mmCIF file of C-alpha atoms and ligand atoms in Angstrom:
data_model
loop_
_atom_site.group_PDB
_atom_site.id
_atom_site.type_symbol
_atom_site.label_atom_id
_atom_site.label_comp_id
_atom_site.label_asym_id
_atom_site.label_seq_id
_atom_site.Cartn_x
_atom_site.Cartn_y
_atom_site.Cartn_z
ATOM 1 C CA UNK R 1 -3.463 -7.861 -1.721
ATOM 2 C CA UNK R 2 -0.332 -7.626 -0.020
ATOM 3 C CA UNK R 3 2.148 -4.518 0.009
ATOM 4 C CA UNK R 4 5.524 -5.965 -1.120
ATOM 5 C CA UNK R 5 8.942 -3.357 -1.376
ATOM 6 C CA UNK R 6 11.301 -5.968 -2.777
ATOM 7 C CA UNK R 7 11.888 -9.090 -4.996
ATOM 8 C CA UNK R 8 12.611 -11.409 -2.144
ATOM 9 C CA UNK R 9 9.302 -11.030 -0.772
ATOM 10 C CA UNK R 10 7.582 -10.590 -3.608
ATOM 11 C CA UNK R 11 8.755 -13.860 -5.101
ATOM 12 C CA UNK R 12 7.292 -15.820 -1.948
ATOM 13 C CA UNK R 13 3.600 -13.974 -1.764
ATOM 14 C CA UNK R 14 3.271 -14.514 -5.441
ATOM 15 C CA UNK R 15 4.120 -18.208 -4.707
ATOM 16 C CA UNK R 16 1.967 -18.079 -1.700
ATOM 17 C CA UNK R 17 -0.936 -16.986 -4.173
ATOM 18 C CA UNK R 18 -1.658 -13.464 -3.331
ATOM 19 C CA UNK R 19 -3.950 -11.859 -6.177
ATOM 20 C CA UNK R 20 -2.112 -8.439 -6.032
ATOM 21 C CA UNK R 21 1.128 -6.938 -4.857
ATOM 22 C CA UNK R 22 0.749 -3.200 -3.845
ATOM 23 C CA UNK R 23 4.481 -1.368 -4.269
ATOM 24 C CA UNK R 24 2.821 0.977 -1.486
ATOM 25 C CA UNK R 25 4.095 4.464 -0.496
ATOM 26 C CA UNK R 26 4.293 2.485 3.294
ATOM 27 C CA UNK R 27 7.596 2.063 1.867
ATOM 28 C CA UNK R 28 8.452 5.421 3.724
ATOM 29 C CA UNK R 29 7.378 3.676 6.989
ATOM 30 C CA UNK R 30 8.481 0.321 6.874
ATOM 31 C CA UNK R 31 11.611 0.277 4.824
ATOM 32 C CA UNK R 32 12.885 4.051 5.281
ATOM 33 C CA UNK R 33 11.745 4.576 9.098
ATOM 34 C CA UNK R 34 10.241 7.791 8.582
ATOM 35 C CA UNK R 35 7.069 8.730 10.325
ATOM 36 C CA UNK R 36 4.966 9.285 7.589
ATOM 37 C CA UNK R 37 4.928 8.422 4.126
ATOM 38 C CA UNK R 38 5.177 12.185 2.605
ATOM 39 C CA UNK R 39 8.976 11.893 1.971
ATOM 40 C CA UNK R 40 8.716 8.792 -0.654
ATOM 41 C CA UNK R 41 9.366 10.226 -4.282
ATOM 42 C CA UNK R 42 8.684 8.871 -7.762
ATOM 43 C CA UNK R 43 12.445 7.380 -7.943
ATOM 44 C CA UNK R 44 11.664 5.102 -4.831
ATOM 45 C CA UNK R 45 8.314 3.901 -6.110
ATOM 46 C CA UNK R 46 9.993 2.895 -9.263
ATOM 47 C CA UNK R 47 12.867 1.140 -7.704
ATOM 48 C CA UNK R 48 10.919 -0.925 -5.546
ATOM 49 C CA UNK R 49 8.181 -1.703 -8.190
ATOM 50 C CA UNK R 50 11.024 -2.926 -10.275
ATOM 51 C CA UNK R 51 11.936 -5.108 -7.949
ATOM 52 C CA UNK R 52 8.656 -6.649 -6.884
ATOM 53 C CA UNK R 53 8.046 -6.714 -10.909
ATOM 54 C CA UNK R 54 11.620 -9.186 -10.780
ATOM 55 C CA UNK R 55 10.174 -10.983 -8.154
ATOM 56 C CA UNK R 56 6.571 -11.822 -9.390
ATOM 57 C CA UNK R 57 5.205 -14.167 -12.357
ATOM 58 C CA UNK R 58 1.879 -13.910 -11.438
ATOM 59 C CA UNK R 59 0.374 -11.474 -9.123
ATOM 60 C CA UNK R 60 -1.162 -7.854 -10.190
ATOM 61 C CA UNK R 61 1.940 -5.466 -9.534
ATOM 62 C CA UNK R 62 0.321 -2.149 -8.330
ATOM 63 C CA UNK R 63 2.378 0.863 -7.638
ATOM 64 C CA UNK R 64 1.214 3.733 -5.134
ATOM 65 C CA UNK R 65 1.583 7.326 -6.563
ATOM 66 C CA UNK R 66 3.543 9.089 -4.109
ATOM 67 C CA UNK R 67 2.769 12.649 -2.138
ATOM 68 C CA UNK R 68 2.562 14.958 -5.018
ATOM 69 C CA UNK R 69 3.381 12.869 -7.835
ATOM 70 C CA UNK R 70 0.016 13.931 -8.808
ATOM 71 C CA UNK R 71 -3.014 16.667 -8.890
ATOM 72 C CA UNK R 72 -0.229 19.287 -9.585
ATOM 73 C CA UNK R 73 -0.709 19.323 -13.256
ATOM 74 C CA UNK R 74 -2.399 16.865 -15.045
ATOM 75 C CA UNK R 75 0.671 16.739 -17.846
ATOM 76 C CA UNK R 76 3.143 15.614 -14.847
ATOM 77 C CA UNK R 77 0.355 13.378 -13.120
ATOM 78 C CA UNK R 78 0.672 11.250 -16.634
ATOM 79 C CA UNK R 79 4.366 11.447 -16.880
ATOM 80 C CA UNK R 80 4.633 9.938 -13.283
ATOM 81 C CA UNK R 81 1.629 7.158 -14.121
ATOM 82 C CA UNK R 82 3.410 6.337 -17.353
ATOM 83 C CA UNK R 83 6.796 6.037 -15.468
ATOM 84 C CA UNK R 84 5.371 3.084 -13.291
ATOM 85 C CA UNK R 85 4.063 1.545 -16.057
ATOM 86 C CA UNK R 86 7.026 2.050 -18.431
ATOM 87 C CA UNK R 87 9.830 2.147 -16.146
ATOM 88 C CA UNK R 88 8.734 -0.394 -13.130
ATOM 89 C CA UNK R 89 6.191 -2.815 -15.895
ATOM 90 C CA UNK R 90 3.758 -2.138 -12.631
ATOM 91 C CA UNK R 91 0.133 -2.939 -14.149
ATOM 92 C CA UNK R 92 -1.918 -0.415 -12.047
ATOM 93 C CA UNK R 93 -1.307 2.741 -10.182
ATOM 94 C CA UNK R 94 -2.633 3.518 -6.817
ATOM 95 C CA UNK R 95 -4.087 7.315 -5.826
ATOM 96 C CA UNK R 96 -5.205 8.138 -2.227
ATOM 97 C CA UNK R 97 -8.506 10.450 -2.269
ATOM 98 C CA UNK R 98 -12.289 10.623 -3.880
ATOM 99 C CA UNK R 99 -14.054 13.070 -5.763
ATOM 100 C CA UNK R 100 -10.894 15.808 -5.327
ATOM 101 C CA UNK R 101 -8.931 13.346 -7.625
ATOM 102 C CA UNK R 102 -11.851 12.630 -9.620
ATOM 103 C CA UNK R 103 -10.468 14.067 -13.168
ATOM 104 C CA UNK R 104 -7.206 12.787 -12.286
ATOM 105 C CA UNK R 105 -8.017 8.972 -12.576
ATOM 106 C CA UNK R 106 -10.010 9.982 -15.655
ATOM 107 C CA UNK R 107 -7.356 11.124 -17.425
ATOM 108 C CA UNK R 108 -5.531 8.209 -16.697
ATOM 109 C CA UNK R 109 -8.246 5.497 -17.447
ATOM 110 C CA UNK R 110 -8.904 7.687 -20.616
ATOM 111 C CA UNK R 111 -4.729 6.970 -21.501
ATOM 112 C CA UNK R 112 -4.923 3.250 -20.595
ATOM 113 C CA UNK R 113 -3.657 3.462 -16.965
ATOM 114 C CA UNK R 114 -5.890 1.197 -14.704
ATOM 115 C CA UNK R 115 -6.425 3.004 -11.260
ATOM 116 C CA UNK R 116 -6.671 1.787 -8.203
ATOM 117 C CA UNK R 117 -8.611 4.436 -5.975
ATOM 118 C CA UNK R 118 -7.623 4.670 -2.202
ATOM 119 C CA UNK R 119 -10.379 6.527 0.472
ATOM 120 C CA UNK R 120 -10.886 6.551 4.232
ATOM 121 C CA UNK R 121 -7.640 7.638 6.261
ATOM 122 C CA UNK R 122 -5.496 8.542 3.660
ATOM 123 C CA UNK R 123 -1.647 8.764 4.956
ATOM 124 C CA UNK R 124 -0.669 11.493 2.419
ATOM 125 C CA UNK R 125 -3.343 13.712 4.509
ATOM 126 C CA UNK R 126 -1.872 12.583 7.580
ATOM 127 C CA UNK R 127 -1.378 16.483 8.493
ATOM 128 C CA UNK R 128 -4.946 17.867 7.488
ATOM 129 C CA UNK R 129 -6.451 14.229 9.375
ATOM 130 C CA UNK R 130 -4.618 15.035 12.702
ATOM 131 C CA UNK R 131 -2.885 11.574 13.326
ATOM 132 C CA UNK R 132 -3.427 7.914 11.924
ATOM 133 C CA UNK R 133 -6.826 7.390 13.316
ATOM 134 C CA UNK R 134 -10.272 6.215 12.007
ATOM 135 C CA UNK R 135 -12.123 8.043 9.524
ATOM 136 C CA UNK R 136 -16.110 8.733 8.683
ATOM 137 C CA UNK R 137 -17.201 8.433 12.350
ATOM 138 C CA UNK R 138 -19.790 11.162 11.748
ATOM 139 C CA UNK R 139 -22.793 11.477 10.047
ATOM 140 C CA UNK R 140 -21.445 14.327 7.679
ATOM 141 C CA UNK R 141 -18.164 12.230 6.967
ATOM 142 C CA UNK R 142 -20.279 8.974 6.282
ATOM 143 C CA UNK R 143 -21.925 10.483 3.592
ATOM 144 C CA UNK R 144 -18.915 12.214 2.121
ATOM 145 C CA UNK R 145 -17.224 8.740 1.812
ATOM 146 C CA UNK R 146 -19.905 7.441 -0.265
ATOM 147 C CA UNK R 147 -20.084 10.469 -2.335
ATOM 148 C CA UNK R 148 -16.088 10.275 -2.899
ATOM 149 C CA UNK R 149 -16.190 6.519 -3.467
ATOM 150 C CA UNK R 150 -19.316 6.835 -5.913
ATOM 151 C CA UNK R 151 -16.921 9.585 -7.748
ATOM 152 C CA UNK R 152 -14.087 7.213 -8.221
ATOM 153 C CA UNK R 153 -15.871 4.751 -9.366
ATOM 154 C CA UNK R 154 -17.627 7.137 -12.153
ATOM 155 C CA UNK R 155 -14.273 8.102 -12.977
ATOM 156 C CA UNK R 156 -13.250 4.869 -13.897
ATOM 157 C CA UNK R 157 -11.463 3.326 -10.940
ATOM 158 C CA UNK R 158 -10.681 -0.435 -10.962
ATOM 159 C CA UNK R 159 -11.107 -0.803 -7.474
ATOM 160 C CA UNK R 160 -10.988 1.288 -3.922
ATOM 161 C CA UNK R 161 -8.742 0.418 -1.123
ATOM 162 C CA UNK R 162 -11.074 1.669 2.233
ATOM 163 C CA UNK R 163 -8.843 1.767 4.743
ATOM 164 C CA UNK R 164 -9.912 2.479 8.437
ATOM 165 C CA UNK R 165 -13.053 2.724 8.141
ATOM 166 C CA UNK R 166 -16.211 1.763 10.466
ATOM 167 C CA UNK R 167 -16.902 -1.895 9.125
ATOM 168 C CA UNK R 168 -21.008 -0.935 8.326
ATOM 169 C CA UNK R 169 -19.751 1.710 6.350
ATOM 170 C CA UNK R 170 -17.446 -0.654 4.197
ATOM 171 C CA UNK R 171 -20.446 -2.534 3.759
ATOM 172 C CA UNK R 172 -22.665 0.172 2.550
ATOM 173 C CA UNK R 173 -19.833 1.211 0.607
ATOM 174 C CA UNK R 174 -19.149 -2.525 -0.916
ATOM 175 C CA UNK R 175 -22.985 -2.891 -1.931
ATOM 176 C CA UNK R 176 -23.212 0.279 -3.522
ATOM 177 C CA UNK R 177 -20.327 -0.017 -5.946
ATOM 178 C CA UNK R 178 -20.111 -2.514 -8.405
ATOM 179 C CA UNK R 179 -16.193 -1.990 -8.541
ATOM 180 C CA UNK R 180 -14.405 -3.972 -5.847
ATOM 181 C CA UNK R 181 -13.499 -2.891 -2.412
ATOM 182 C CA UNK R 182 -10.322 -3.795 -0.500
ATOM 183 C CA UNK R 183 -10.415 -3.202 3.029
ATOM 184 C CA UNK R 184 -7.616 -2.445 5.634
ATOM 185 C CA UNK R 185 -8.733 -1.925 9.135
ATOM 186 C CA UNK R 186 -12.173 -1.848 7.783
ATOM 187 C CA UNK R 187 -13.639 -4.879 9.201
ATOM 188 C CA UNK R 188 -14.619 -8.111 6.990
ATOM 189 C CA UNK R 189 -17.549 -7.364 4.429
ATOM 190 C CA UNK R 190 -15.233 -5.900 1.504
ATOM 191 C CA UNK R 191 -14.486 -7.669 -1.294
ATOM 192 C CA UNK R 192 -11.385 -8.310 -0.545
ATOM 193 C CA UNK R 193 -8.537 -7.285 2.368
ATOM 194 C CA UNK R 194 -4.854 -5.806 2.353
ATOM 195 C CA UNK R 195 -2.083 -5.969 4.696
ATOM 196 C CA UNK R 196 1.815 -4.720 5.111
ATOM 197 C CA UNK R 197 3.843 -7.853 4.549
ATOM 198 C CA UNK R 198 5.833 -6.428 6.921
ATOM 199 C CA UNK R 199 2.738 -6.467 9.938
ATOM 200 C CA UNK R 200 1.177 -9.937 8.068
ATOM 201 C CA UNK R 201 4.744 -11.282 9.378
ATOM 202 C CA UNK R 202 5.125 -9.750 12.840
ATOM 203 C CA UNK R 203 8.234 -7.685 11.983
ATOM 204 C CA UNK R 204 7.457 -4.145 12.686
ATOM 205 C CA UNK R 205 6.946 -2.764 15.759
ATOM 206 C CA UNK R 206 4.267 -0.158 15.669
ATOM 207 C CA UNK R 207 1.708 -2.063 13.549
ATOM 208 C CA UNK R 208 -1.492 -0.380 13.484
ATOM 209 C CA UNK R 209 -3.736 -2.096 16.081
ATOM 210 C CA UNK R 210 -6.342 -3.601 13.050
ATOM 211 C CA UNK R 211 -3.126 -5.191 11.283
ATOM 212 C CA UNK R 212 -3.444 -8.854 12.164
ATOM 213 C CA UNK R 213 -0.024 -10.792 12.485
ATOM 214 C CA UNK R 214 -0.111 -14.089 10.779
ATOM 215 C CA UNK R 215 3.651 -15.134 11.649
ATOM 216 C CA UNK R 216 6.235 -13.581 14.782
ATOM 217 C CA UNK R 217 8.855 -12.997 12.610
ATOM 218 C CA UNK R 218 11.025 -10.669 14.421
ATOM 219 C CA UNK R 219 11.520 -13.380 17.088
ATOM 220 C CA UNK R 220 12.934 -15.827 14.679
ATOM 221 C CA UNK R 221 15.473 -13.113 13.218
ATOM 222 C CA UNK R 222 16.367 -11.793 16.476
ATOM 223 C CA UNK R 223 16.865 -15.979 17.353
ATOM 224 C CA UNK R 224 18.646 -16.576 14.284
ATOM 225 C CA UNK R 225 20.981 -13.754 14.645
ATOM 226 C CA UNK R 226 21.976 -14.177 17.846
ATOM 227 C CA UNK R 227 22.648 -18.336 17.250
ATOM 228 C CA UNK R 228 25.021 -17.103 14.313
ATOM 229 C CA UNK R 229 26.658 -14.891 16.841
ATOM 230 C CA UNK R 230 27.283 -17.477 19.383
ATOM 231 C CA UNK R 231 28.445 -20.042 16.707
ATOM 232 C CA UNK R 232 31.218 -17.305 15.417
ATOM 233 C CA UNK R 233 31.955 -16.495 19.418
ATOM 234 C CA UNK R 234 32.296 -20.452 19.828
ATOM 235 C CA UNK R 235 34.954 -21.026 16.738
ATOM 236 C CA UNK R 236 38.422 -20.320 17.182
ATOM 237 C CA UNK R 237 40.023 -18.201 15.164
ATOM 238 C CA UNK R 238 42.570 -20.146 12.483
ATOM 239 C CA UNK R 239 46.263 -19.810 13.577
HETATM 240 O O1 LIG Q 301 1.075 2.254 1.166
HETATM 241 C C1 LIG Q 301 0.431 1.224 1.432
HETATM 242 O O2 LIG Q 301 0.992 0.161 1.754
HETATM 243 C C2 LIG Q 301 -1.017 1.286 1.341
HETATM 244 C C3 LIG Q 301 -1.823 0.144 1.863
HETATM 245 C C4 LIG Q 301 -1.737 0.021 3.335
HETATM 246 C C5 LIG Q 301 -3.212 0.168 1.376
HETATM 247 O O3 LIG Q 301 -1.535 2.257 0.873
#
């Protein structure tokens, strides 16, 4: 799974072969340069998932729920699933938390809405976490990350995202559930793995330290941009 904001990119990781393309709430991050994803609304998940919809033909479109867009009612927490769905044609929705959000993702799943369950350090709780940092490092935590992913799964979660986790604990977790794991920063033994396109490519600058570049990007835009600059500074200007 790769998270994809536009068509462009989406169009060449669906032609690379990626299984799924997460519309993530990163977005706020990557694309907007904010510090933390809590200022992404509903209207910029469903632009962007239109346009990674445009831009795929064969990769799982999911779309992250943003800060809010759900647990405040359950009638609004449909309304905002269904507009992802409806709106953006995403396939899946994405909702950061366990057993809290529990009877959330079962009302979805009951409506038809496949959920995609997201545990472990959880941006939207980037103020009650203290910081982007790794989660379940105690005993107490350990076990209440099994309990919450054993709750999403009972609710009727497609899969859990485990991000930043210890890497035993993503394998405890990824043997108990029969749903799928994707890890991020959660070392190798999930079921599958996620990354930023934008850190998989080397263009942003504060990557988290477990986001592996697979390409330096940003030194072949900064090179390209400064050869067209030289090329215009070389050619003399008509008349
Ligand atoms: O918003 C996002 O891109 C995510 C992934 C990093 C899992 O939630």
């Amino acid at each position: 799974m790769v998270a994809a904001y536009d068509a462009t990119m989406a169009r060449l990781f669906d032609r690379a072969g990626v299984d799924a393309l997460l519309v993530g709430d990163s977005l706020g991050m990557v694309i907007l340069g904010a510090n933390n994803t809590l200022q992404v609304t509903m209207d910029d998940i469903v632009r962007h998932a239109k346009a990674v919809r445009r831009g795929t033909t064969r990769a799982l479109v999911v779309a992250d729920m943003p800060f809010l867009s759900y647990g405040v009612s359950l009638e609004e927490t449909v309304r905002n699933a269904g507009r992802l769905l409806q709106e953006a044609e995403a396939s899946a929705v994405k909702i950061e938390g366990g057993i809290a959000v529990a009877p959330v993702i079962e009302r979805l799943v009951s409506l038809g809405i496949p959920v995609i369950a997201h545990v472990g350090l959880t941006p939207q709780s980037i103020h009650q976490l203290g910081g982007f940092k790794r989660q379940a490092t105690t005993a107490a935590a350990r076990t209440k990350l099994i309990a919450d992913a054993a709750a999403v799964e009972k609710a009727g979660a497609s899969a859990i995202v485990l991000e930043c986790i210890p890497a035993d604990l993503a394998q405890e977790v990824t043997a108990k559930l029969t749903i799928p794991t994707i890890g991020i920063g959660s070392g190798p033994h999930c079921d599958g793995q996620v990354l930023v396109s934008y850190d998989l490519l080397g263009l942003t600058e504060n990557a988290p330290s477990f986001a592996k570049r697979y390409a330096h990007l940003d030194k072949a835009v900064i090179e390209a941009a400064q050869a067209f600059i030289r090329e215009v500074k070389r050619t003399p200007t008509p008349g």
